[in-house]
Short mmCIF file of C-alpha atoms in Angstrom, two decimals:
data_model
loop_
_atom_site.label_atom_id
_atom_site.label_comp_id
_atom_site.label_asym_id
_atom_site.label_seq_id
_atom_site.Cartn_x
_atom_site.Cartn_y
_atom_site.Cartn_z
CA MET A 1 0.00 0.00 0.00
CA LYS A 2 2.88 2.33 0.87
CA LYS A 3 4.51 1.61 -2.49
CA VAL A 4 1.30 2.47 -4.27
CA LEU A 5 0.98 5.71 -2.27
CA VAL A 6 4.58 6.69 -2.99
CA PHE A 7 4.14 5.98 -6.70
CA PHE A 8 0.93 8.03 -6.72
CA MET A 9 2.66 11.01 -5.05
CA MET A 10 5.58 10.82 -7.48
CA ALA A 11 3.16 10.81 -10.41
CA ILE A 12 1.45 13.96 -9.06
CA MET A 13 4.81 15.72 -8.62
CA ALA A 14 5.89 14.77 -12.14
CA CYS A 15 2.69 16.17 -13.63
CA SER A 16 3.07 19.33 -11.58
CA MET A 17 6.65 19.82 -12.78
CA LEU A 18 5.58 19.18 -16.37
CA LEU A 19 2.80 21.77 -16.17
CA THR A 20 5.11 24.28 -14.49
CA GLY A 21 7.68 23.70 -17.19
CA CYS A 22 5.13 24.25 -19.94
CA GLY A 23 3.91 27.44 -18.31
CA GLY A 24 7.49 28.64 -17.98
CA GLU A 25 8.19 27.93 -21.62
CA GLU A 26 5.06 29.82 -22.68
CA LYS A 27 6.05 32.81 -20.55
CA LYS A 28 9.57 32.70 -21.93
CA ALA A 29 8.22 32.62 -25.48
CA ALA A 30 5.94 35.57 -24.76
CA ASP A 31 8.74 37.55 -23.16
CA SER A 32 11.05 36.93 -26.10
CA ALA A 33 8.47 37.99 -28.74
CA LYS A 34 10.14 40.19 -31.34
CA VAL A 35 9.40 43.89 -30.96
CA LEU A 36 9.63 46.37 -33.83
CA ARG A 37 10.22 49.88 -32.48
CA VAL A 38 8.62 52.26 -34.97
CA GLY A 39 9.26 55.99 -34.90
CA THR A 40 6.72 58.45 -36.25
CA GLU A 41 5.51 62.03 -35.90
CA PRO A 42 1.76 61.71 -35.21
CA VAL A 43 0.66 65.04 -36.65
CA PHE A 44 0.40 64.09 -40.31
CA ALA A 45 -3.19 63.08 -40.97
CA PRO A 46 -4.30 60.93 -42.71
CA PHE A 47 -1.01 59.05 -42.38
CA GLU A 48 -0.42 59.23 -38.63
CA PHE A 49 -2.40 61.06 -35.96
CA PRO A 50 -3.99 60.38 -32.53
CA LYS A 51 -7.34 58.67 -32.34
CA GLU A 52 -10.04 61.03 -31.08
CA GLY A 53 -10.17 60.88 -27.28
CA SER A 54 -7.25 58.45 -27.09
CA LYS A 55 -3.47 58.34 -26.90
CA ASP A 56 -3.41 55.54 -29.46
CA LEU A 57 -2.42 56.39 -33.02
CA THR A 58 -4.25 55.74 -36.26
CA GLY A 59 -3.83 56.51 -39.94
CA PHE A 60 -2.65 54.82 -43.13
CA ASP A 61 0.99 54.56 -42.05
CA ILE A 62 0.06 53.20 -38.63
CA GLU A 63 -2.23 50.49 -39.96
CA LEU A 64 0.26 49.61 -42.70
CA ILE A 65 3.23 49.16 -40.35
CA GLU A 66 1.07 47.13 -37.97
CA ALA A 67 0.07 44.85 -40.85
CA LEU A 68 3.70 44.58 -41.96
CA GLY A 69 4.84 43.80 -38.42
CA LYS A 70 2.23 41.08 -38.10
CA GLN A 71 3.30 39.61 -41.44
CA MET A 72 6.92 39.54 -40.21
CA GLY A 73 6.07 38.14 -36.76
CA TYR A 74 6.78 41.33 -34.81
CA LYS A 75 4.89 43.13 -32.09
CA VAL A 76 4.82 46.79 -33.20
CA GLU A 77 5.69 49.44 -30.62
CA MET A 78 5.07 53.03 -31.73
CA VAL A 79 7.43 55.81 -30.60
CA SER A 80 6.34 59.43 -31.15
CA MET A 81 8.90 62.17 -31.85
CA GLY A 82 9.55 65.19 -34.04
CA PHE A 83 10.02 64.54 -37.75
CA ASP A 84 13.58 65.87 -37.75
CA ALA A 85 14.49 63.50 -34.87
CA LEU A 86 13.54 60.31 -36.74
CA ILE A 87 16.75 59.76 -38.71
CA PRO A 88 19.03 60.51 -35.72
CA ALA A 89 16.92 58.07 -33.67
CA LEU A 90 17.47 55.38 -36.30
CA ASN A 91 21.20 55.92 -36.38
CA SER A 92 21.47 55.84 -32.58
CA ASN A 93 19.42 52.59 -32.42
CA ASN A 94 16.62 54.18 -30.40
CA ILE A 95 14.13 52.94 -33.01
CA ASP A 96 14.26 50.19 -35.63
CA VAL A 97 12.25 51.80 -38.43
CA ALA A 98 10.64 55.15 -39.20
CA ILE A 99 7.37 55.65 -41.03
CA ALA A 100 6.02 59.18 -41.24
CA GLY A 101 5.10 60.08 -44.79
CA MET A 102 8.86 60.32 -45.43
CA THR A 103 9.84 61.04 -49.02
CA ILE A 104 12.70 58.99 -50.44
CA THR A 105 15.36 61.53 -51.46
CA ASP A 106 18.99 61.19 -52.52
CA GLU A 107 20.03 63.30 -49.54
CA ARG A 108 18.27 61.03 -47.03
CA LYS A 109 19.58 57.90 -48.78
CA LYS A 110 23.08 59.00 -47.83
CA VAL A 111 22.34 58.39 -44.15
CA VAL A 112 19.54 55.76 -44.04
CA ASP A 113 18.20 52.94 -46.20
CA PHE A 114 14.64 52.90 -47.52
CA THR A 115 12.18 50.22 -48.43
CA GLU A 116 10.54 50.29 -51.82
CA SER A 117 7.97 53.06 -52.11
CA TYR A 118 4.61 52.25 -50.52
CA TYR A 119 2.84 55.48 -51.56
CA THR A 120 3.36 58.17 -54.20
CA SER A 121 2.51 61.67 -53.07
CA GLY A 122 3.18 65.16 -54.41
CA LEU A 123 3.15 68.76 -53.26
CA MET A 124 0.15 71.09 -53.22
CA ILE A 125 -0.41 74.78 -52.58
CA MET A 126 -3.10 75.94 -50.16
CA VAL A 127 -4.16 79.61 -49.94
CA ARG A 128 -6.99 81.60 -48.39
CA LYS A 129 -10.23 81.74 -50.35
CA ASP A 130 -9.80 85.44 -51.18
CA SER A 131 -6.28 84.92 -52.56
CA ASN A 132 -5.36 85.73 -56.17
CA VAL A 133 -2.59 83.11 -56.20
CA LYS A 134 -3.17 80.53 -58.92
CA SER A 135 0.18 78.75 -59.13
CA ILE A 136 3.63 78.61 -57.59
CA ASP A 137 4.76 81.36 -59.98
CA ASP A 138 2.43 83.75 -58.17
CA LEU A 139 4.24 83.16 -54.86
CA LYS A 140 7.36 85.13 -55.84
CA GLY A 141 8.14 87.60 -53.07
CA LYS A 142 5.34 86.30 -50.85
CA THR A 143 5.33 84.50 -47.49
CA ILE A 144 5.08 80.70 -47.56
CA ALA A 145 4.42 78.50 -44.54
CA CYS A 146 5.55 74.86 -44.46
CA GLN A 147 6.66 72.06 -42.14
CA ILE A 148 10.32 72.03 -41.20
CA GLY A 149 12.52 69.31 -42.68
CA THR A 150 10.06 68.34 -45.42
CA THR A 151 10.12 68.49 -49.20
CA GLY A 152 7.46 71.19 -48.85
CA GLU A 153 10.09 73.35 -47.17
CA ASN A 154 12.63 72.50 -49.87
CA LYS A 155 10.18 73.55 -52.59
CA SER A 156 9.23 76.72 -50.74
CA ARG A 157 12.86 77.81 -50.60
CA THR A 158 13.18 77.59 -54.39
CA VAL A 159 10.57 80.31 -54.89
CA GLU A 160 12.27 83.54 -55.90
CA GLY A 161 12.17 86.23 -53.21
CA ALA A 162 9.81 84.26 -50.95
CA LYS A 163 9.92 84.51 -47.18
CA VAL A 164 9.69 80.98 -45.80
CA LYS A 165 8.25 80.24 -42.37
CA ALA A 166 9.00 76.65 -41.31
CA PHE A 167 6.95 75.17 -38.46
CA ASN A 168 7.21 71.97 -36.45
CA THR A 169 3.95 70.59 -37.85
CA GLN A 170 1.78 70.97 -40.93
CA ASP A 171 -1.12 72.04 -38.69
CA GLU A 172 0.94 74.96 -37.36
CA ALA A 173 1.77 76.03 -40.90
CA SER A 174 -1.91 75.90 -41.83
CA LEU A 175 -2.84 77.94 -38.76
CA GLU A 176 -0.33 80.59 -39.82
CA LEU A 177 -2.15 80.82 -43.15
CA LYS A 178 -5.51 81.05 -41.42
CA ASN A 179 -4.30 83.85 -39.13
CA GLY A 180 -2.94 85.87 -42.06
CA GLY A 181 0.74 85.32 -41.27
CA ALA A 182 1.40 83.62 -44.61
CA ASP A 183 0.14 83.91 -48.17
CA ALA A 184 0.28 80.17 -48.84
CA VAL A 185 1.16 76.75 -47.50
CA ILE A 186 3.13 74.22 -49.52
CA GLY A 187 2.77 70.68 -48.22
CA ASP A 188 2.19 67.05 -49.11
CA ALA A 189 -0.93 66.81 -51.29
CA PRO A 190 -2.82 64.08 -49.35
CA VAL A 191 -2.20 65.90 -46.08
CA VAL A 192 -3.35 69.24 -47.48
CA GLU A 193 -6.43 67.61 -49.02
CA TYR A 194 -7.28 65.85 -45.75
CA TYR A 195 -6.87 69.13 -43.83
CA MET A 196 -9.20 70.83 -46.31
CA THR A 197 -11.98 68.31 -45.60
CA LYS A 198 -11.60 68.62 -41.82
CA ALA A 199 -10.60 72.16 -40.92
CA GLY A 200 -9.70 74.25 -43.96
CA LYS A 201 -12.81 74.20 -46.10
CA ASP A 202 -14.25 77.35 -44.50
CA PHE A 203 -11.29 79.62 -45.13
CA ALA A 204 -8.93 77.98 -47.64
CA LYS A 205 -8.67 76.50 -51.12
CA THR A 206 -6.06 74.60 -53.10
CA VAL A 207 -4.62 75.96 -56.33
CA GLY A 208 -2.56 74.61 -59.19
CA GLU A 209 -1.65 71.02 -59.98
CA ARG A 210 0.21 68.52 -57.85
CA MET A 211 3.93 69.17 -58.08
CA GLU A 212 6.75 66.63 -58.09
CA ALA A 213 5.62 63.05 -57.59
CA GLU A 214 7.13 61.95 -54.28
CA PRO A 215 7.63 58.30 -53.29
CA TYR A 216 7.17 57.60 -49.57
CA GLY A 217 9.36 54.92 -48.02
CA ILE A 218 9.99 53.28 -44.65
CA ALA A 219 13.42 54.24 -43.34
CA VAL A 220 15.83 51.90 -41.54
CA LYS A 221 19.40 52.19 -40.35
CA LYS A 222 22.08 51.88 -43.03
CA GLY A 223 22.85 48.23 -43.71
CA SER A 224 19.84 46.90 -41.77
CA LYS A 225 18.29 43.71 -43.15
CA LEU A 226 14.90 45.09 -42.09
CA ALA A 227 14.57 46.88 -45.43
CA GLY A 228 14.55 43.55 -47.25
CA ASP A 229 12.22 41.97 -44.70
CA LEU A 230 9.79 44.87 -44.98
CA ASN A 231 9.87 44.75 -48.79
CA LYS A 232 9.02 41.05 -48.70
CA ALA A 233 6.15 41.64 -46.26
CA LEU A 234 4.84 44.56 -48.36
CA ALA A 235 4.82 42.35 -51.45
CA GLU A 236 2.80 39.77 -49.52
CA LEU A 237 0.25 42.39 -48.40
CA LYS A 238 -0.16 43.58 -51.98
CA LYS A 239 -0.54 40.02 -53.22
CA SER A 240 -3.20 39.21 -50.62
CA GLY A 241 -5.16 42.40 -51.29
CA GLU A 242 -4.71 43.74 -47.75
CA TYR A 243 -2.69 46.72 -48.97
CA ASP A 244 -5.48 47.73 -51.38
CA LYS A 245 -8.03 47.51 -48.55
CA LEU A 246 -5.97 49.90 -46.41
CA TYR A 247 -5.43 52.28 -49.34
CA THR A 248 -9.15 52.37 -50.15
CA LYS A 249 -10.04 52.93 -46.49
CA TRP A 250 -7.88 56.07 -46.21
CA PHE A 251 -7.76 57.50 -49.74
CA GLY A 252 -10.64 55.96 -51.68
CA GLU A 253 -10.32 53.85 -54.80
CA LYS A 254 -7.00 54.05 -56.62
CA LYS A 255 -7.10 56.29 -59.69
#
């Protein structure tokens, strides 16, 4: 009887150890889940901006990088910062990737690597409704507001005799226009168009055609294999139709 009791107790202990071991392995697996630290500037609707009444972020870029992370087996962790801090953060390993409506330019390619383009944008001019400005040629000698560190700023500075006011965010540049401190805003077309539908329709209008097709890319540190991994995941999302669903949700049907 004692032998049976001892055997029974040993069996219980073995099961307990087995269960504990399984639980430990599960916890270890959860703790070691890959994390993708993603830097962005969440003031660039409809690409990245805070959800209404929440600290969580939403937008085309946010949903795209989350889908890419899932495809690659990563848990995505968003890190908010100023646009001009994104590349330094990549190079100091504070973030793994940056997605923020960032145009792929030769200058930026000197210091970071980019994925293939995931969106093609362009620049647009926004003026007050009573303005006589019809194109960029009419901005000579006038005051132009823009977001610092963007291609909108670069374009603004090519206008002959223009006074350029560069702000931390596109919203601040638009407010300067609204308050009469600038004659025009030059910014990314989808952002300007989105602003027009939400806050600018009562006082502003857009003029001229889109300027300079601009490919947006996801930036990574020079030499990082993440660029290749992200390209592969992006191709999979396009193949499955998930990319098109996200595009349609935020921009409507592709033209």
